[in-house]
Coordinates of C-alpha atoms in Angstrom, one line a residue:
M1 CA 31.6 32.2 33.0
K2 CA 33.1 31.5 29.6
K3 CA 31.1 29.9 26.9
L4 CA 31.7 28.9 23.3
M5 CA 29.3 30.9 21.1
L6 CA 28.6 31.8 17.5
G7 CA 29.2 35.4 16.7
N8 CA 25.5 35.9 16.3
E9 CA 24.8 34.3 19.7
A10 CA 27.3 36.6 21.2
V11 CA 25.6 39.7 19.8
A12 CA 22.4 38.4 21.3
R13 CA 24.2 37.9 24.7
G14 CA 25.6 41.4 24.4
A15 CA 22.1 42.9 23.8
Y16 CA 20.8 41.0 26.9
E17 CA 23.7 42.2 29.1
A18 CA 23.2 45.7 27.8
G19 CA 19.6 45.8 29.0
V20 CA 17.9 45.7 25.6
S21 CA 14.1 45.3 25.9
V22 CA 12.8 45.5 22.3
V23 CA 14.1 43.6 19.3
S24 CA 12.4 43.6 15.9
S25 CA 14.0 42.0 12.8
Y26 CA 13.3 40.2 9.6
P27 CA 15.3 36.9 9.0
G28 CA 18.2 37.0 6.6
T29 CA 21.3 34.9 6.5
P30 CA 23.9 35.5 7.9
S31 CA 22.1 37.6 10.6
T32 CA 19.1 35.4 11.5
E33 CA 20.5 33.6 14.5
I34 CA 21.0 36.9 16.4
T35 CA 17.2 37.4 16.8
E36 CA 16.6 33.7 17.2
S37 CA 19.1 33.6 20.1
I38 CA 17.5 36.6 21.8
V39 CA 14.3 34.7 22.1
K40 CA 15.7 32.6 25.0
Y41 CA 15.9 35.8 27.1
E42 CA 12.3 36.0 28.3
D43 CA 12.6 39.5 29.6
I44 CA 13.1 40.9 26.1
Y45 CA 10.3 41.7 23.8
V46 CA 11.2 40.2 20.4
E47 CA 9.4 39.9 17.1
W48 CA 9.6 39.0 13.5
A49 CA 8.5 42.0 11.5
P50 CA 7.0 41.8 8.0
N51 CA 10.1 43.4 6.5
E52 CA 13.3 45.2 7.6
K53 CA 11.8 48.7 7.1
V54 CA 9.1 48.0 9.6
A55 CA 11.6 46.4 11.9
A56 CA 13.7 49.5 11.9
E57 CA 10.7 51.7 12.6
V58 CA 9.7 49.5 15.6
A59 CA 13.3 49.7 17.0
V60 CA 13.4 53.5 16.4
G61 CA 10.1 53.9 18.2
A62 CA 11.2 51.8 21.1
A63 CA 14.5 53.8 21.5
T64 CA 12.5 57.1 21.2
A65 CA 10.3 55.9 24.0
G66 CA 13.4 55.4 26.3
A67 CA 14.2 51.7 25.8
R68 CA 17.4 50.2 24.5
A69 CA 16.4 48.5 21.2
T70 CA 18.0 46.8 18.2
T71 CA 17.1 45.4 14.8
C72 CA 19.1 42.8 12.9
M73 CA 19.4 42.3 9.2
K74 CA 21.6 41.0 6.4
H75 CA 23.3 43.5 4.1
V76 CA 20.5 43.6 1.5
G77 CA 18.0 44.0 4.3
L78 CA 19.7 47.3 5.1
N79 CA 18.7 48.5 1.7
V80 CA 15.0 47.9 2.6
M81 CA 15.3 49.8 5.9
A82 CA 17.5 52.6 4.5
D83 CA 14.7 55.3 4.6
P84 CA 14.2 55.3 8.4
V85 CA 17.9 54.6 9.1
F86 CA 19.0 57.8 7.3
T87 CA 16.5 60.0 9.1
S88 CA 17.1 58.3 12.4
S89 CA 20.7 59.7 12.2
Y90 CA 19.2 63.2 12.3
R91 CA 16.7 62.5 15.1
G92 CA 19.2 60.8 17.4
V93 CA 18.0 58.6 20.2
N94 CA 16.7 58.5 23.7
G95 CA 17.4 54.9 24.7
G96 CA 20.3 53.3 22.9
L97 CA 19.7 52.1 19.3
V98 CA 21.9 49.6 17.4
Y99 CA 21.5 48.4 13.9
C100 CA 23.2 44.9 13.5
V101 CA 24.0 44.3 9.9
A102 CA 25.7 41.1 8.6
D103 CA 27.5 41.3 5.2
D104 CA 27.9 38.2 3.1
Q105 CA 31.4 38.3 1.5
G106 CA 31.5 35.4 -1.0
M107 CA 27.7 35.5 -1.5
H108 CA 27.1 32.3 0.3
S109 CA 23.4 33.0 0.5
S110 CA 22.9 36.4 -1.2
Q111 CA 22.2 38.0 -4.6
N112 CA 24.9 40.6 -4.3
E113 CA 28.1 41.3 -2.3
Q114 CA 27.6 44.9 -1.2
D115 CA 29.7 46.6 1.5
S116 CA 27.6 48.0 4.3
R117 CA 30.3 50.3 5.4
H118 CA 29.2 52.8 2.8
Y119 CA 25.9 53.2 4.6
A120 CA 27.7 54.3 7.7
E121 CA 29.4 57.1 5.8
A122 CA 26.3 58.0 3.8
A123 CA 24.0 58.1 6.8
K124 CA 26.7 59.6 9.1
I125 CA 26.2 56.9 11.7
M126 CA 29.0 55.4 13.8
M127 CA 30.0 51.8 12.9
L128 CA 31.8 49.2 15.0
E129 CA 33.1 45.9 13.6
P130 CA 34.1 43.0 15.9
S131 CA 36.4 40.2 14.7
D132 CA 35.4 37.3 16.9
S133 CA 32.6 36.2 19.2
G134 CA 34.1 37.8 22.3
E135 CA 34.2 41.1 20.6
C136 CA 30.7 40.6 19.2
K137 CA 29.4 40.6 22.8
E138 CA 31.6 43.5 24.1
F139 CA 31.2 45.7 21.0
T140 CA 27.4 45.2 21.2
K141 CA 27.4 46.5 24.8
K142 CA 29.7 49.3 23.9
A143 CA 27.5 50.3 20.9
F144 CA 24.6 50.9 23.2
E145 CA 26.7 53.0 25.6
L146 CA 28.0 55.1 22.7
S147 CA 24.6 55.4 21.2
E148 CA 23.3 57.2 24.3
E149 CA 26.5 59.1 25.0
Y150 CA 26.6 60.7 21.5
D151 CA 22.8 60.7 20.9
T152 CA 23.1 58.6 17.7
P153 CA 22.1 55.2 16.3
V154 CA 25.1 52.9 15.9
F155 CA 25.9 50.3 13.3
L156 CA 27.4 46.9 14.4
R157 CA 28.8 45.3 11.2
L158 CA 29.3 41.6 11.1
S159 CA 30.3 39.2 8.3
T160 CA 29.3 35.6 7.5
R161 CA 32.5 34.2 9.0
V162 CA 32.2 36.3 12.2
S163 CA 28.5 35.5 12.5
H164 CA 28.9 31.8 12.0
S165 CA 32.2 31.0 13.7
Q166 CA 32.6 30.2 17.3
S167 CA 35.0 31.5 20.0
L168 CA 34.9 32.0 23.8
V169 CA 32.6 34.6 25.3
D170 CA 32.7 35.8 28.9
E171 CA 29.1 35.9 30.3
V172 CA 28.2 38.4 33.0
E173 CA 25.0 39.5 34.6
P174 CA 22.9 42.1 32.6
I175 CA 22.9 45.7 33.8
D176 CA 19.8 47.0 35.5
Y177 CA 18.8 49.3 32.7
K178 CA 16.2 51.9 33.6
L179 CA 13.8 53.0 31.0
K180 CA 14.5 56.6 30.2
D181 CA 11.8 59.2 30.5
Y182 CA 9.9 60.0 27.4
E183 CA 9.3 63.7 26.8
K184 CA 7.6 65.2 23.8
N185 CA 10.1 67.0 21.7
P186 CA 8.8 67.7 18.1
S187 CA 11.9 69.7 17.2
K188 CA 14.0 66.6 17.7
Y189 CA 11.6 63.9 16.6
V190 CA 9.4 65.5 13.9
M191 CA 11.6 65.6 10.8
S192 CA 9.8 68.3 8.8
P193 CA 12.3 70.4 6.7
A194 CA 12.3 73.2 9.2
N195 CA 13.4 70.9 12.0
A196 CA 15.6 68.6 10.0
I197 CA 17.8 71.4 8.7
K198 CA 18.6 72.2 12.3
R199 CA 19.2 68.6 13.2
H200 CA 21.7 68.3 10.3
V201 CA 23.9 70.9 12.1
V202 CA 23.7 68.6 15.2
V203 CA 24.8 65.6 13.0
E204 CA 27.8 67.4 11.7
E205 CA 28.9 68.5 15.2
R206 CA 28.5 64.9 16.4
M207 CA 30.7 63.7 13.6
K208 CA 33.5 66.0 14.7
Q209 CA 33.2 64.6 18.3
L210 CA 33.2 61.1 17.0
S211 CA 36.3 61.7 14.9
E212 CA 38.1 62.9 18.0
F213 CA 36.8 59.9 19.9
A214 CA 38.2 57.6 17.2
E215 CA 41.7 58.8 17.9
T216 CA 41.8 57.6 21.5
T217 CA 39.2 54.8 21.9
E218 CA 40.4 51.4 22.9
L219 CA 38.2 50.0 20.1
N220 CA 41.1 50.9 17.8
L221 CA 44.3 49.0 18.8
V222 CA 47.9 49.2 17.8
E223 CA 50.1 46.1 18.1
D224 CA 53.7 47.1 17.7
N225 CA 55.9 44.0 17.0
G226 CA 58.9 46.1 16.0
A227 CA 58.4 45.2 12.4
K228 CA 59.0 47.3 9.3
I229 CA 55.7 46.2 7.7
G230 CA 52.4 47.5 9.0
V231 CA 48.9 46.1 8.4
I232 CA 45.7 48.0 8.9
A233 CA 42.6 45.7 9.1
A234 CA 39.3 45.2 10.8
G235 CA 36.9 42.4 11.5
I236 CA 37.5 39.0 10.0
A237 CA 40.2 40.4 7.7
Y238 CA 42.2 41.1 10.8
M239 CA 41.8 37.5 12.0
Y240 CA 43.0 36.2 8.6
A241 CA 46.0 38.6 8.7
K242 CA 47.0 37.4 12.3
E243 CA 46.8 33.8 11.2
A244 CA 48.9 34.4 8.1
L245 CA 51.4 36.9 9.4
A246 CA 51.6 36.3 13.2
D247 CA 54.1 38.7 14.8
S248 CA 56.1 39.4 11.6
V249 CA 54.2 42.7 11.1
N250 CA 52.7 45.5 13.1
Y251 CA 48.9 45.9 13.3
L252 CA 46.4 48.6 13.5
K253 CA 43.1 46.9 14.3
L254 CA 40.2 49.2 13.6
G255 CA 37.3 48.2 15.8
M256 CA 35.6 51.5 15.0
I257 CA 35.5 51.7 11.3
Y258 CA 33.4 54.9 10.9
P259 CA 34.5 57.5 11.5
M260 CA 38.1 56.4 11.2
P261 CA 41.0 58.2 13.0
E262 CA 43.5 60.3 11.2
R263 CA 46.4 61.0 13.7
L264 CA 46.4 57.4 14.8
I265 CA 46.8 56.1 11.3
K266 CA 49.5 58.6 10.4
D267 CA 51.5 57.8 13.6
F268 CA 51.2 54.1 12.9
A269 CA 52.3 54.4 9.3
A270 CA 55.2 56.7 10.2
K271 CA 56.8 53.8 12.1
C272 CA 56.6 51.4 9.1
D273 CA 58.4 51.2 5.8
K274 CA 55.4 49.7 4.1
V275 CA 51.7 49.6 5.1
Y276 CA 49.1 47.2 3.8
V277 CA 45.4 47.7 4.1
I278 CA 43.7 44.3 4.2
E279 CA 39.9 44.5 3.9
E280 CA 37.4 42.4 2.0
L281 CA 35.2 44.0 -0.6
D282 CA 35.6 47.7 -1.2
P283 CA 38.6 49.9 -0.4
V284 CA 36.9 51.9 2.4
I285 CA 39.8 51.9 4.8
E286 CA 42.3 52.3 1.9
N287 CA 40.5 55.3 0.5
H288 CA 40.4 57.0 3.9
C289 CA 44.2 56.4 4.3
K290 CA 45.0 57.9 0.9
K291 CA 42.6 60.8 1.5
I292 CA 44.6 61.8 4.6
G293 CA 47.9 61.4 2.8
V294 CA 49.0 58.0 4.0
D295 CA 50.6 55.8 1.3
V296 CA 49.2 52.3 1.6
I297 CA 49.1 49.1 -0.5
G298 CA 45.6 47.7 -0.9
K299 CA 43.4 46.8 -3.8
D300 CA 46.4 47.0 -6.2
V301 CA 47.4 43.6 -4.8
F302 CA 44.2 42.4 -3.1
T303 CA 40.9 41.5 -4.9
L304 CA 37.7 43.4 -4.7
L305 CA 35.8 40.1 -4.9
G306 CA 34.8 37.6 -2.3
E307 CA 36.5 36.4 0.8
Y308 CA 40.2 36.4 1.6
T309 CA 42.2 33.6 3.0
P310 CA 45.4 33.5 5.2
S311 CA 47.3 31.9 2.3
M312 CA 46.3 34.8 0.0
I313 CA 47.5 37.3 2.5
K314 CA 50.7 35.6 3.2
K315 CA 51.5 35.5 -0.5
Q316 CA 50.8 39.1 -1.1
V317 CA 52.5 40.5 2.1
L318 CA 55.4 38.1 2.6
G319 CA 55.8 36.7 -0.9
I320 CA 55.4 33.2 0.5
D321 CA 53.4 30.8 -1.8
P322 CA 50.9 28.6 0.0
P323 CA 51.8 24.9 0.3
E324 CA 50.5 22.5 -2.2
S325 CA 47.0 21.4 -1.5
L326 CA 46.6 18.1 0.4
A327 CA 43.4 17.4 -1.3
A328 CA 43.0 14.4 -3.7
N329 CA 43.8 15.1 -7.3
E330 CA 40.7 13.3 -8.4
P331 CA 37.9 15.6 -9.8
I332 CA 35.2 16.3 -7.2
P333 CA 31.7 15.7 -8.4
V334 CA 29.6 18.8 -8.7
R335 CA 26.8 19.1 -6.2
P336 CA 24.4 21.8 -7.4
P337 CA 21.9 23.3 -5.0
V338 CA 18.6 21.4 -5.2
M339 CA 15.2 21.6 -3.6
C340 CA 14.7 19.1 -0.8
A341 CA 12.9 15.8 -1.3
G342 CA 9.2 16.5 -1.0
C343 CA 9.6 20.3 -1.6
P344 CA 6.1 21.7 -2.5
H345 CA 7.7 24.1 -5.0
R346 CA 8.9 21.3 -7.2
G347 CA 5.4 20.6 -8.7
T348 CA 4.9 24.2 -9.5
F349 CA 8.1 24.6 -11.4
Y350 CA 7.6 21.3 -13.2
V351 CA 4.3 22.6 -14.6
L352 CA 5.8 26.0 -15.5
K353 CA 8.7 24.3 -17.4
K354 CA 6.2 22.1 -19.2
L355 CA 4.1 25.1 -20.3
G356 CA 7.3 27.0 -21.4
L357 CA 6.2 30.2 -19.6
N358 CA 8.3 33.3 -18.9
V359 CA 8.7 33.3 -15.1
S360 CA 9.5 36.4 -13.1
G361 CA 11.0 35.0 -9.8
D362 CA 11.8 36.2 -6.3
I363 CA 14.0 35.5 -3.3
G364 CA 13.4 32.2 -1.4
C365 CA 13.8 28.5 -1.6
Y366 CA 11.9 28.6 -4.9
T367 CA 14.8 30.6 -6.5
L368 CA 16.2 27.1 -7.1
G369 CA 13.5 26.8 -9.7
A370 CA 16.1 28.4 -12.0
M371 CA 18.4 25.5 -11.6
A372 CA 18.5 22.4 -13.8
P373 CA 16.6 20.3 -14.5
L374 CA 13.6 22.5 -13.8
N375 CA 15.1 25.6 -15.5
S376 CA 11.9 27.5 -15.1
M377 CA 12.7 30.9 -13.6
D378 CA 13.9 33.7 -15.9
T379 CA 14.5 36.7 -13.6
N380 CA 15.3 37.3 -10.0
L381 CA 16.1 40.7 -8.5
C382 CA 15.4 41.3 -4.9
M383 CA 12.8 40.6 -2.2
G384 CA 9.3 41.3 -3.5
A385 CA 10.3 42.3 -7.0
A386 CA 8.7 39.4 -8.9
I387 CA 5.2 41.0 -9.3
G388 CA 6.4 44.5 -10.2
E389 CA 9.0 43.2 -12.6
A390 CA 6.5 41.0 -14.4
H391 CA 4.1 44.0 -14.6
G392 CA 6.9 46.1 -16.2
M393 CA 7.7 43.4 -18.7
I394 CA 4.1 43.1 -19.8
K395 CA 3.7 46.9 -20.0
A396 CA 6.8 47.0 -22.2
R397 CA 5.7 44.1 -24.6
G398 CA 1.9 44.2 -24.5
K399 CA -0.8 42.0 -23.3
D400 CA 0.1 39.1 -25.6
F401 CA 3.3 38.7 -23.6
A402 CA 1.1 38.4 -20.4
K403 CA -0.4 35.2 -21.9
N404 CA 3.0 33.5 -21.6
T405 CA 4.2 35.1 -18.4
V406 CA 3.7 34.5 -14.7
S407 CA 5.4 35.9 -11.5
V408 CA 6.3 33.6 -8.6
I409 CA 6.7 34.7 -5.0
G410 CA 6.6 33.0 -1.6
D411 CA 4.1 33.7 1.2
S412 CA 6.7 35.4 3.5
T413 CA 8.2 37.4 0.6
F414 CA 4.7 38.5 -0.6
I415 CA 4.1 39.9 2.9
H416 CA 7.6 41.4 3.0
S417 CA 7.3 43.5 -0.1
G418 CA 5.2 41.8 -2.7
I419 CA 1.9 43.3 -1.7
T420 CA 2.8 46.8 -3.1
G421 CA 3.7 45.2 -6.4
L422 CA 0.3 43.6 -6.5
I423 CA -1.4 46.8 -5.7
D424 CA 0.5 48.6 -8.4
T425 CA -0.4 45.9 -11.0
V426 CA -4.1 46.1 -10.1
Y427 CA -4.3 49.9 -9.8
N428 CA -2.6 50.3 -13.2
K429 CA -4.8 47.8 -15.0
G430 CA -2.2 45.1 -15.4
A431 CA -2.8 41.6 -16.8
S432 CA -0.5 39.5 -14.7
T433 CA -0.9 36.0 -13.3
I434 CA 0.7 35.8 -9.9
L435 CA 1.6 32.5 -8.2
I436 CA 2.0 32.8 -4.4
L437 CA 3.9 29.7 -3.3
D438 CA 2.5 29.3 0.2
N439 CA 4.6 26.7 2.1
S440 CA 3.3 27.9 5.5
I441 CA 6.7 29.1 6.8
T442 CA 9.7 31.3 5.9
G443 CA 11.7 28.4 4.6
M444 CA 14.9 29.8 3.1
T445 CA 16.3 31.2 6.3
G446 CA 15.4 28.3 8.6
H447 CA 11.7 28.0 9.3
Q448 CA 10.8 31.4 10.9
D449 CA 7.1 32.3 11.4
N450 CA 5.6 35.2 9.5
P451 CA 2.2 36.9 9.5
T452 CA 0.7 34.1 7.3
T453 CA 1.5 31.3 9.8
G454 CA -0.6 32.5 12.7
Y455 CA 2.3 32.3 15.2
T456 CA 4.8 34.8 16.7
I457 CA 8.5 34.2 17.0
R458 CA 7.7 32.6 20.5
K459 CA 5.1 30.3 18.9
E460 CA 2.3 32.2 20.5
E461 CA -1.0 32.0 18.5
T462 CA -1.9 35.3 16.8
K463 CA -4.0 36.7 14.0
Q464 CA -3.2 34.9 10.7
V465 CA -3.2 36.9 7.5
N466 CA -5.7 35.5 5.0
L467 CA -4.0 35.7 1.7
I468 CA -7.3 35.2 -0.2
A469 CA -9.0 38.1 1.6
L470 CA -5.9 40.2 1.3
C471 CA -5.6 39.8 -2.5
K472 CA -9.3 40.5 -3.0
S473 CA -9.1 43.6 -0.8
V474 CA -6.7 45.2 -3.2
G475 CA -8.9 44.5 -6.1
V476 CA -8.0 41.1 -7.4
E477 CA -11.2 39.4 -8.4
M478 CA -9.7 36.1 -9.6
V479 CA -8.1 34.3 -6.6
F480 CA -7.6 30.6 -6.5
V481 CA -6.0 28.0 -4.3
C482 CA -4.4 24.9 -5.7
D483 CA -2.2 22.0 -4.5
P484 CA 1.2 22.0 -6.4
F485 CA 1.3 18.2 -6.3
D486 CA -2.0 18.1 -8.2
I487 CA -0.1 18.9 -11.4
K488 CA -3.0 18.3 -13.8
S489 CA -5.3 20.8 -12.0
L490 CA -2.5 23.3 -11.6
E491 CA -1.6 23.1 -15.3
I492 CA -5.3 23.7 -16.3
L493 CA -5.6 26.6 -13.9
I494 CA -2.5 28.4 -15.1
K495 CA -3.5 28.0 -18.7
A496 CA -6.9 29.4 -18.0
E497 CA -5.7 32.4 -15.9
T498 CA -2.8 33.4 -18.3
A499 CA -5.4 33.5 -21.1
K500 CA -7.3 36.3 -19.3
D501 CA -6.7 40.0 -19.7
E502 CA -6.9 40.7 -16.0
V503 CA -4.9 40.1 -12.8
S504 CA -5.2 36.7 -11.4
V505 CA -3.6 35.2 -8.2
I506 CA -3.1 31.5 -7.7
I507 CA -2.2 30.5 -4.2
V508 CA -0.2 27.3 -4.6
Q509 CA -0.6 25.8 -1.2
R510 CA 1.3 23.0 0.5
P511 CA 3.5 23.1 3.6
C512 CA 7.3 22.8 3.6
A513 CA 8.3 19.1 3.7
L514 CA 10.7 19.8 6.5
L515 CA 8.2 21.1 9.0
K516 CA 7.7 18.9 12.0
T517 CA 3.9 18.9 11.4
V518 CA 4.4 17.4 7.8
K519 CA 4.3 13.6 7.9
Y520 CA 4.2 11.7 4.6
S521 CA 3.7 8.0 4.9
G522 CA 6.0 5.3 3.5
H523 CA 8.1 5.9 0.4
C524 CA 7.9 5.5 -3.4
K525 CA 9.4 2.7 -5.4
V526 CA 9.8 1.9 -9.2
N527 CA 7.9 -1.0 -10.6
E528 CA 10.4 -2.0 -13.2
E529 CA 7.9 -4.1 -15.2
K530 CA 5.9 -0.9 -15.9
C531 CA 8.9 1.5 -16.3
K532 CA 9.5 2.6 -19.9
K533 CA 12.7 4.4 -18.9
C534 CA 11.3 7.6 -20.4
K535 CA 13.0 9.5 -17.5
M536 CA 10.0 11.8 -17.1
C537 CA 10.4 11.5 -13.4
M538 CA 14.0 12.8 -13.6
R539 CA 12.6 16.1 -14.9
I540 CA 11.3 17.1 -11.4
G541 CA 14.8 17.2 -10.0
C542 CA 14.1 15.2 -6.9
P543 CA 17.4 14.2 -5.1
A544 CA 15.9 10.8 -4.2
I545 CA 15.5 9.8 -7.9
S546 CA 18.5 8.8 -10.1
A547 CA 19.3 6.9 -13.2
V548 CA 21.8 4.2 -12.7
D549 CA 22.9 2.0 -15.6
G550 CA 19.8 3.0 -17.5
R551 CA 17.5 2.1 -14.6
I552 CA 15.5 4.5 -12.5
E553 CA 16.1 4.1 -8.8
I554 CA 14.6 5.8 -5.8
D555 CA 16.8 6.2 -2.7
M556 CA 14.6 5.2 0.2
T557 CA 16.9 7.0 2.6
Q558 CA 16.0 10.3 0.9
C559 CA 12.4 9.7 -0.3
N560 CA 9.8 10.9 2.2
G561 CA 6.8 9.6 0.3
C562 CA 5.4 12.9 -0.9
G563 CA 4.1 11.2 -4.1
L564 CA 4.9 13.9 -6.7
C565 CA 6.7 11.4 -8.8
V566 CA 3.7 9.1 -8.7
N567 CA 1.6 11.9 -10.3
V568 CA 4.3 12.7 -12.9
C569 CA 4.9 9.2 -14.2
P570 CA 2.7 8.7 -17.3
F571 CA 2.9 4.9 -17.1
G572 CA 2.1 4.4 -13.4
A573 CA 5.5 2.8 -12.9
I574 CA 6.1 4.6 -9.6
E575 CA 4.1 3.3 -6.8
K576 CA 3.5 4.5 -3.3
E577 CA 4.5 1.9 -0.7
D578 CA 3.1 2.5 2.9

């Protein structure tokens, strides 16, 4: 039966049809829906792990025990799990093991634009790259087969456009995968130096075998259209090229992008007068071609930055300028990203802006605290960095700097990788004030549960991490809980804790306004007789509040009645209406 699916859904289907029984991931756009889609297959054990490193360790353990297992992450999540990934290449597998990584060309929801293909080469792990949903399913199944055939983990590389676009997928029944026997084998699974040095020999021999496999596998396809121009591409770039160039060129579509073939590429290029390599981000395919002596045109005409388009490709390959845009010539109003109406983080950043503090930030919805009009986040690096970065800033500039500095981190991000920064700060006699913004969910990636919510990915009740007890257990003596909409109390508390020469944690606690369990009553309105037009309410950046012809208006279609603006207005001109 054929069905229209997102690329991520198709990967999930492929895992199901391949007989996968264990999946562990941490959510990260654009990969999140893979794991969320796997949940509907009740025979598969699936979990949200605290972070990607743990997720990889769970998957590796399951594969070692004889199951087929996978873990799914975005490109920066692969950085977090890199340690076990590299060593898993030496250990090999028992049951099949696939790492599904989704790159984010164009940085739609990411802090960098790294190219995960480099990890395949560095870790010496085979990598496949599908170009549509149908291939997402088939390549996933093939990845598990190859993993077991060659005793290796396998990367499946996606991109935002492949993950989030739809095409037809042919559903079939899953295989009856039998759990492989588990036998103790320390020389294979214990990576002490004496064992690892022998396993490195195995890895290099495997790479030779895979290089030969790359020459003949049907994953790499030649489309000979009798043209004089050739195009080498993979993944979504291949789809763009097909749309732009149709049958006017020959194609070498690389479905297996590491290791890449040599003879196949040379034979393909020999039949063409000119060969283009079309690949987003880094010149990985291009460099391989040039290394084996094939003259190709790549990044000298195509950008290293962002996503490609069919129009861009048509212009560079065929010299055809794209048609004039059909869009209106009128300027389009800018719509900057903004926190949702009722967002609990808004009160926190309003207070931080008012106090003029240095704010070391983190990855999450609250990263929007850096945007106007709140403008109250100064640094942002990676998941979990806020606490360690603030500690480093204070150690560099002294304790007086601590009195004007806080770090801000979400509850899920704190569990992910913020805990170690807190331990470091306490252990090394820091003086940081840390705000844990606890909105009772992993909000940024679409409301996934985490260890602080008390529910598993299947909404089963489980043990709930107590943030107060956790912080105290690592040596923090000053731990407080405050409502971010009680801005007066929060301001007083932050002033008091930043004045101290010791570590303090303030758990700023209010659930995400978009949770189904959060129900505010009524809405807010402006009493124009009391309004002084001071525009203090505009400083919180609520999308429901606007200034029109000098008057303050609240859009009832957006207002959810959270009441923060009521607390902010100094003249009582905003009233709650039930």
